Amino acid sequence: MNKKVISTMLLLAAIVLSGCSSDDDDPSQPARETGAPLQVMVVFAPGELGDEGYADGLMEGLNRLKRFDDENREQGKDSVDVDFISRYDAEDTRNAVTQWAQQPANPFYDGDYSRRLLVISDPTMIPLLGTIKDDLRSTDEVLLLKVYEADVTKAAADYGLGERVHGLNISLTESIRKFCRYMDRAIAQAQAEGKEWNRDFLPIFRHYDESTWVCRDSINEVLAEELGTSTRTAIGALNQLVAAFNLDAITQMQETAYSLAQAFMQNYQQSRSAFCIVDFGKYNAGWDYFLLGHEGDDLYETLMIDAGDLATGNRYYVKRDFRSAFFGWGYDWMKQEPGTMPRMTLICGEQCIDNIPDEE
């Protein structure tokens, strides 16, 4: 090896060593990056994402929390990692949540997260806490969505989690009251036009039957207050018609939602009960396909829960802004000590939009 090559190698080595020394010793340089001390993990029910409503809004809120932290990271403040679980079926979901609970280590940096938050998007998954309660640390917390305070209290007692279980929900009260007023005006208008409309029967089409889960959205309570015994209500549930759910069942669920829309059309033609409420989550689309195929026909009117607008008549919507609600709650959680967030946060009259015609 000639002297020129040796000199070049020595020079390169000196530059590298000098650079390393400068980074470690110069206090003006930013500290070596470390992992975030906090983690937020959202667990979705199988097939829940893609609903263009509640679940997608929750995902947007999670991403907003991440973008907020990215801005902090630019200032040298890496505070929270976010992630989500969305699996093929209930068993895969349980396994993924169990693995998360048992592994508090940051996957990219040395050490464990100091605090973690598990967000359960669908209340039917609350029993997952029974599987992981012994693996959760004293600094790990749980946020239940779309629940009432009694559900949070029960979960805390059932699984021995004390003050580390919280709830977040948005009430539909004001929009459902508005829909009740609208139905009476629409009936009067229809009768003036020679239609024999009524609201003797008002079905509520849900993903789950009430033996599985009674939805905490104020719909039943407001209808009872506003309509009394003048209107008979009943629940029509997808889970009673499609036995077991996994991602292979998505098409079947959509087709079932379409068939229920078609069946209610037959009921409407016979009874002239002209209104229904639909809350199928991702499978709202099946109902919408039917409506789009009958645009311009003599058709009943639908109020769809946690959905957006549709380019056809006879279909209204109300959408809860869980994107903003979850971001706000998560931001507050990041600044608090473990177990100090409110047991229940119920938002009424805000973060809820609809296109229901109001009184003229």
Short mmCIF file of C-alpha atoms in Angstrom, two decimals:
data_model
loop_
_atom_site.label_atom_id
_atom_site.label_comp_id
_atom_site.label_asym_id
_atom_site.label_seq_id
_atom_site.Cartn_x
_atom_site.Cartn_y
_atom_site.Cartn_z
CA MET A 1 0.00 0.00 0.00
CA ASN A 2 1.58 3.34 -1.06
CA LYS A 3 1.94 6.40 1.11
CA LYS A 4 -0.80 8.29 -0.78
CA VAL A 5 -3.43 5.66 -0.03
CA ILE A 6 -2.38 5.42 3.63
CA SER A 7 -2.58 9.20 4.00
CA THR A 8 -6.07 9.27 2.47
CA MET A 9 -7.31 6.54 4.83
CA LEU A 10 -5.87 8.32 7.86
CA LEU A 11 -7.55 11.56 6.77
CA LEU A 12 -10.95 9.88 6.38
CA ALA A 13 -10.58 8.23 9.79
CA ALA A 14 -9.74 11.57 11.37
CA ILE A 15 -12.84 13.19 9.80
CA VAL A 16 -15.12 10.41 11.05
CA LEU A 17 -13.67 10.48 14.56
CA SER A 18 -13.84 14.26 14.64
CA GLY A 19 -17.49 14.20 13.59
CA CYS A 20 -18.43 11.69 16.28
CA SER A 21 -16.65 13.68 18.95
CA SER A 22 -18.33 16.88 17.86
CA ASP A 23 -21.83 15.42 18.09
CA ASP A 24 -21.28 14.07 21.59
CA ASP A 25 -19.39 16.95 23.13
CA ASP A 26 -20.93 20.07 21.60
CA PRO A 27 -23.90 21.12 23.77
CA SER A 28 -25.29 23.19 20.91
CA GLN A 29 -26.08 20.00 18.96
CA PRO A 30 -29.51 18.33 19.49
CA ALA A 31 -29.50 15.30 21.77
CA ARG A 32 -29.50 11.86 20.20
CA GLU A 33 -33.11 10.94 19.27
CA THR A 34 -34.94 8.75 21.75
CA GLY A 35 -38.27 6.97 21.52
CA ALA A 36 -41.61 8.46 22.50
CA PRO A 37 -42.61 7.71 26.10
CA LEU A 38 -46.33 7.37 25.24
CA GLN A 39 -48.28 5.06 22.94
CA VAL A 40 -51.90 5.13 21.73
CA MET A 41 -53.27 1.88 20.25
CA VAL A 42 -56.74 1.80 18.65
CA VAL A 43 -58.39 -1.59 18.17
CA PHE A 44 -61.09 -1.75 15.49
CA ALA A 45 -63.65 -4.50 15.07
CA PRO A 46 -63.04 -6.74 12.02
CA GLY A 47 -64.27 -4.98 8.88
CA GLU A 48 -65.12 -1.77 10.76
CA LEU A 49 -62.77 0.50 8.82
CA GLY A 50 -63.94 1.84 5.48
CA ASP A 51 -67.35 3.00 6.72
CA GLU A 52 -66.84 6.63 5.62
CA GLY A 53 -68.29 7.56 8.99
CA TYR A 54 -67.50 6.72 12.60
CA ALA A 55 -64.53 4.33 12.24
CA ASP A 56 -62.86 6.34 9.47
CA GLY A 57 -63.35 9.49 11.53
CA LEU A 58 -61.67 7.81 14.48
CA MET A 59 -58.75 6.84 12.25
CA GLU A 60 -58.48 10.43 11.07
CA GLY A 61 -58.37 11.55 14.70
CA LEU A 62 -55.56 9.08 15.37
CA ASN A 63 -53.64 10.38 12.36
CA ARG A 64 -54.23 13.94 13.51
CA LEU A 65 -52.71 13.05 16.88
CA LYS A 66 -49.71 11.66 15.03
CA ARG A 67 -49.34 14.76 12.85
CA PHE A 68 -49.45 16.90 15.98
CA ASP A 69 -46.64 14.83 17.45
CA ASP A 70 -44.64 15.10 14.21
CA GLU A 71 -44.69 18.87 14.69
CA ASN A 72 -43.40 18.36 18.24
CA ARG A 73 -40.67 16.06 16.97
CA GLU A 74 -39.36 18.81 14.73
CA GLN A 75 -38.81 20.77 17.93
CA GLY A 76 -37.07 17.82 19.59
CA LYS A 77 -40.17 16.70 21.55
CA ASP A 78 -41.06 13.16 20.54
CA SER A 79 -43.99 12.38 22.83
CA VAL A 80 -46.38 9.75 21.43
CA ASP A 81 -46.46 6.81 19.03
CA VAL A 82 -49.79 5.81 17.48
CA ASP A 83 -50.87 2.52 15.95
CA PHE A 84 -54.02 0.50 15.30
CA ILE A 85 -55.24 -3.09 15.16
CA SER A 86 -57.68 -4.18 12.44
CA ARG A 87 -57.74 -7.94 11.95
CA TYR A 88 -59.49 -10.64 9.96
CA ASP A 89 -61.86 -11.90 12.65
CA ALA A 90 -62.54 -11.85 16.39
CA GLU A 91 -59.88 -14.46 17.21
CA ASP A 92 -57.15 -12.65 15.27
CA THR A 93 -58.17 -9.43 17.01
CA ARG A 94 -57.96 -11.03 20.46
CA ASN A 95 -54.51 -12.44 19.70
CA ALA A 96 -53.24 -9.08 18.47
CA VAL A 97 -54.55 -7.22 21.53
CA THR A 98 -53.03 -9.85 23.85
CA GLN A 99 -49.67 -9.52 22.14
CA TRP A 100 -49.83 -5.74 22.48
CA ALA A 101 -50.64 -5.95 26.21
CA GLN A 102 -47.75 -8.35 26.88
CA GLN A 103 -45.15 -6.32 24.98
CA PRO A 104 -44.84 -2.75 26.31
CA ALA A 105 -41.42 -2.27 24.72
CA ASN A 106 -40.93 0.42 22.11
CA PRO A 107 -40.27 -1.59 18.90
CA PHE A 108 -37.76 0.94 17.55
CA TYR A 109 -35.86 2.16 20.62
CA ASP A 110 -34.52 0.65 23.82
CA GLY A 111 -36.86 0.60 26.78
CA ASP A 112 -40.61 0.40 27.43
CA TYR A 113 -43.31 2.99 26.93
CA SER A 114 -43.92 4.76 30.22
CA ARG A 115 -47.66 5.05 29.51
CA ARG A 116 -49.99 3.38 27.02
CA LEU A 117 -53.62 3.93 26.01
CA LEU A 118 -55.76 1.20 24.48
CA VAL A 119 -58.78 2.58 22.62
CA ILE A 120 -61.66 0.14 22.04
CA SER A 121 -63.74 1.41 19.13
CA ASP A 122 -66.64 -1.06 19.34
CA PRO A 123 -68.27 -1.69 22.75
CA THR A 124 -68.94 -5.34 21.86
CA MET A 125 -65.17 -5.82 22.23
CA ILE A 126 -65.08 -4.71 25.89
CA PRO A 127 -64.76 -8.38 27.01
CA LEU A 128 -61.25 -8.32 25.49
CA LEU A 129 -60.24 -6.64 28.75
CA GLY A 130 -60.83 -9.92 30.54
CA THR A 131 -58.07 -11.48 28.43
CA ILE A 132 -55.47 -8.78 29.03
CA LYS A 133 -56.29 -7.32 32.47
CA ASP A 134 -53.41 -9.17 34.17
CA ASP A 135 -50.92 -8.02 31.51
CA LEU A 136 -51.75 -4.31 31.75
CA ARG A 137 -49.35 -2.24 33.86
CA SER A 138 -50.42 0.32 36.45
CA THR A 139 -49.70 3.12 33.95
CA ASP A 140 -51.70 1.56 31.10
CA GLU A 141 -55.19 2.97 30.51
CA VAL A 142 -58.26 2.13 28.43
CA LEU A 143 -60.66 4.39 26.53
CA LEU A 144 -64.07 2.95 25.62
CA LEU A 145 -65.96 4.67 22.81
CA LYS A 146 -69.72 4.92 22.22
CA VAL A 147 -70.57 3.99 25.83
CA TYR A 148 -72.38 5.48 28.81
CA GLU A 149 -70.80 6.10 32.21
CA ALA A 150 -72.48 2.99 33.64
CA ASP A 151 -70.63 0.88 31.05
CA VAL A 152 -67.31 2.40 32.08
CA THR A 153 -68.00 1.85 35.76
CA LYS A 154 -68.99 -1.76 35.11
CA ALA A 155 -65.88 -2.46 33.01
CA ALA A 156 -63.63 -0.95 35.67
CA ALA A 157 -65.21 -3.15 38.34
CA ASP A 158 -65.41 -6.31 36.23
CA TYR A 159 -61.75 -6.21 35.24
CA GLY A 160 -60.22 -4.57 38.30
CA LEU A 161 -58.89 -1.54 36.42
CA GLY A 162 -60.08 1.15 38.82
CA GLU A 163 -59.66 4.70 37.56
CA ARG A 164 -57.77 3.60 34.47
CA VAL A 165 -60.89 3.01 32.35
CA HIS A 166 -62.54 5.99 30.65
CA GLY A 167 -65.39 6.61 28.23
CA LEU A 168 -65.99 8.99 25.32
CA ASN A 169 -69.26 9.42 23.45
CA ILE A 170 -71.24 11.90 21.37
CA SER A 171 -75.00 12.14 21.87
CA LEU A 172 -77.38 12.26 18.88
CA THR A 173 -80.14 13.83 20.97
CA GLU A 174 -80.53 17.13 19.13
CA SER A 175 -80.48 15.58 15.65
CA ILE A 176 -83.02 12.89 16.57
CA ARG A 177 -85.33 15.54 18.05
CA LYS A 178 -85.02 17.46 14.81
CA PHE A 179 -85.88 14.32 12.81
CA CYS A 180 -88.99 13.75 14.93
CA ARG A 181 -90.19 17.30 14.18
CA TYR A 182 -89.35 16.83 10.52
CA MET A 183 -91.40 13.62 10.25
CA ASP A 184 -94.57 15.41 11.36
CA ARG A 185 -94.02 18.24 8.87
CA ALA A 186 -93.24 15.77 6.06
CA ILE A 187 -96.41 13.79 6.80
CA ALA A 188 -98.51 16.95 6.68
CA GLN A 189 -96.89 17.97 3.39
CA ALA A 190 -97.35 14.49 1.88
CA GLN A 191 -100.99 14.37 2.89
CA ALA A 192 -101.51 17.77 1.30
CA GLU A 193 -100.17 16.20 -1.90
CA GLY A 194 -102.50 13.23 -1.66
CA LYS A 195 -100.06 10.73 -0.12
CA GLU A 196 -101.16 8.61 2.82
CA TRP A 197 -97.95 8.87 4.81
CA ASN A 198 -97.72 8.00 8.51
CA ARG A 199 -95.18 7.18 11.22
CA ASP A 200 -97.15 4.39 12.87
CA PHE A 201 -94.11 2.12 12.55
CA LEU A 202 -90.50 3.34 12.72
CA PRO A 203 -87.88 0.57 12.36
CA ILE A 204 -84.31 1.10 13.49
CA PHE A 205 -81.90 -1.02 11.48
CA ARG A 206 -78.71 -1.80 13.43
CA HIS A 207 -75.57 -3.87 13.07
CA TYR A 208 -76.27 -5.63 16.40
CA ASP A 209 -79.48 -6.80 18.03
CA GLU A 210 -80.19 -5.53 21.54
CA SER A 211 -79.32 -8.84 23.18
CA THR A 212 -75.77 -8.30 21.88
CA TRP A 213 -75.48 -4.57 22.60
CA VAL A 214 -77.95 -1.75 23.21
CA CYS A 215 -76.48 1.22 21.33
CA ARG A 216 -75.61 4.21 23.50
CA ASP A 217 -76.57 7.00 21.09
CA SER A 218 -79.78 8.38 22.67
CA ILE A 219 -81.97 7.31 19.73
CA ASN A 220 -84.27 5.02 21.74
CA GLU A 221 -84.61 7.50 24.59
CA VAL A 222 -85.43 10.50 22.37
CA LEU A 223 -87.93 8.58 20.25
CA ALA A 224 -89.74 7.48 23.41
CA GLU A 225 -89.86 11.08 24.66
CA GLU A 226 -90.90 12.67 21.38
CA LEU A 227 -93.24 10.05 19.91
CA GLY A 228 -94.56 8.27 22.98
CA THR A 229 -96.92 5.40 22.16
CA SER A 230 -98.05 6.90 18.84
CA THR A 231 -95.22 5.16 17.00
CA ARG A 232 -94.13 1.55 17.29
CA THR A 233 -90.39 0.99 16.99
CA ALA A 234 -88.45 -2.21 16.41
CA ILE A 235 -84.85 -3.24 15.82
CA GLY A 236 -83.77 -5.01 12.65
CA ALA A 237 -80.22 -6.38 13.08
CA LEU A 238 -77.64 -7.58 10.57
CA ASN A 239 -75.98 -9.93 13.06
CA GLN A 240 -79.19 -11.95 13.29
CA LEU A 241 -79.12 -12.56 9.54
CA VAL A 242 -75.38 -13.14 8.98
CA ALA A 243 -74.24 -15.72 11.51
CA ALA A 244 -70.50 -15.14 11.91
CA PHE A 245 -68.46 -12.19 10.72
CA ASN A 246 -65.04 -12.13 9.10
CA LEU A 247 -63.69 -10.19 6.17
CA ASP A 248 -65.05 -12.81 3.76
CA ALA A 249 -68.56 -11.87 4.90
CA ILE A 250 -68.39 -8.23 3.76
CA THR A 251 -70.20 -8.88 0.48
CA GLN A 252 -72.86 -10.91 2.28
CA MET A 253 -73.39 -8.10 4.80
CA GLN A 254 -73.77 -5.53 2.00
CA GLU A 255 -76.25 -7.76 0.20
CA THR A 256 -78.22 -8.27 3.41
CA ALA A 257 -78.40 -4.50 3.99
CA TYR A 258 -79.69 -4.12 0.41
CA SER A 259 -82.31 -6.83 1.00
CA LEU A 260 -83.52 -5.12 4.18
CA ALA A 261 -83.93 -1.85 2.27
CA GLN A 262 -85.93 -3.74 -0.33
CA ALA A 263 -88.07 -5.44 2.34
CA PHE A 264 -88.89 -2.12 3.96
CA MET A 265 -89.94 -0.81 0.55
CA GLN A 266 -92.57 -3.54 0.43
CA ASN A 267 -93.69 -2.64 3.94
CA TYR A 268 -93.94 1.02 2.96
CA GLN A 269 -96.06 0.24 -0.09
CA GLN A 270 -98.53 -1.66 2.08
CA SER A 271 -98.56 0.32 5.33
CA ARG A 272 -97.38 3.79 4.16
CA SER A 273 -95.11 3.98 7.22
CA ALA A 274 -92.68 6.33 5.54
CA PHE A 275 -89.62 6.61 7.79
CA CYS A 276 -86.74 4.49 9.08
CA ILE A 277 -83.38 4.90 10.81
CA VAL A 278 -80.34 2.98 9.56
CA ASP A 279 -77.11 2.36 11.49
CA PHE A 280 -75.13 -0.39 9.76
CA GLY A 281 -71.68 1.20 9.92
CA LYS A 282 -69.66 0.06 6.92
CA TYR A 283 -72.69 -1.71 5.50
CA ASN A 284 -74.75 1.46 5.19
CA ALA A 285 -73.54 1.32 1.59
CA GLY A 286 -75.76 -1.68 0.87
CA TRP A 287 -78.83 0.36 1.85
CA ASP A 288 -77.62 3.30 -0.23
CA TYR A 289 -77.25 1.08 -3.30
CA PHE A 290 -80.95 0.30 -3.08
CA LEU A 291 -81.90 3.97 -2.72
CA LEU A 292 -79.77 4.99 -5.69
CA GLY A 293 -81.42 2.29 -7.80
CA HIS A 294 -84.89 3.66 -6.99
CA GLU A 295 -84.26 7.37 -7.33
CA GLY A 296 -87.41 9.10 -8.51
CA ASP A 297 -89.70 6.30 -7.31
CA ASP A 298 -92.34 6.66 -4.62
CA LEU A 299 -89.95 5.94 -1.77
CA TYR A 300 -89.77 6.06 2.03
CA GLU A 301 -87.36 8.41 3.83
CA THR A 302 -84.19 7.24 5.59
CA LEU A 303 -82.15 8.81 8.37
CA MET A 304 -78.68 7.24 8.23
CA ILE A 305 -76.40 7.34 11.28
CA ASP A 306 -72.71 8.27 11.00
CA ALA A 307 -72.84 8.69 7.24
CA GLY A 308 -72.22 11.44 4.73
CA ASP A 309 -74.47 13.00 2.12
CA LEU A 310 -75.87 11.00 -0.79
CA ALA A 311 -76.75 12.42 -4.20
CA THR A 312 -80.38 11.35 -4.03
CA GLY A 313 -83.55 12.47 -2.30
CA ASN A 314 -85.31 10.70 0.56
CA ARG A 315 -82.06 10.14 2.48
CA TYR A 316 -80.83 12.27 5.38
CA TYR A 317 -77.83 11.77 7.62
CA VAL A 318 -76.37 12.63 10.99
CA LYS A 319 -72.63 12.27 11.59
CA ARG A 320 -70.77 12.40 14.90
CA ASP A 321 -67.37 14.07 14.66
CA PHE A 322 -65.29 11.49 16.52
CA ARG A 323 -62.26 12.77 14.61
CA SER A 324 -62.22 15.99 16.63
CA ALA A 325 -63.58 14.46 19.83
CA PHE A 326 -60.95 11.73 19.96
CA PHE A 327 -58.11 14.08 19.05
CA GLY A 328 -59.13 16.48 21.82
CA TRP A 329 -59.41 13.68 24.38
CA GLY A 330 -56.08 12.14 23.32
CA TYR A 331 -54.32 15.51 23.48
CA ASP A 332 -55.55 16.00 27.06
CA TRP A 333 -54.52 12.43 27.99
CA MET A 334 -50.97 13.08 26.82
CA LYS A 335 -50.63 15.92 29.35
CA GLN A 336 -52.21 14.14 32.33
CA GLU A 337 -50.95 11.73 34.95
CA PRO A 338 -52.25 8.12 34.77
CA GLY A 339 -55.81 7.72 36.02
CA THR A 340 -56.61 11.45 36.16
CA MET A 341 -58.70 11.80 33.00
CA PRO A 342 -62.49 11.99 33.60
CA ARG A 343 -64.30 8.70 34.03
CA MET A 344 -66.77 9.73 31.28
CA THR A 345 -66.87 12.42 28.62
CA LEU A 346 -70.28 12.77 26.94
CA ILE A 347 -70.55 15.48 24.30
CA CYS A 348 -74.09 16.80 23.73
CA GLY A 349 -75.17 19.29 21.07
CA GLU A 350 -71.68 19.69 19.63
CA GLN A 351 -69.43 17.80 17.20
CA CYS A 352 -72.53 16.40 15.51
CA ILE A 353 -73.71 17.51 12.04
CA ASP A 354 -76.77 16.59 9.98
CA ASN A 355 -78.73 17.64 6.91
CA ILE A 356 -82.19 17.11 8.44
CA PRO A 357 -84.51 19.91 7.29
CA ASP A 358 -85.20 22.24 10.20
CA GLU A 359 -88.41 24.10 10.90
CA GLU A 360 -89.09 26.78 8.33
#
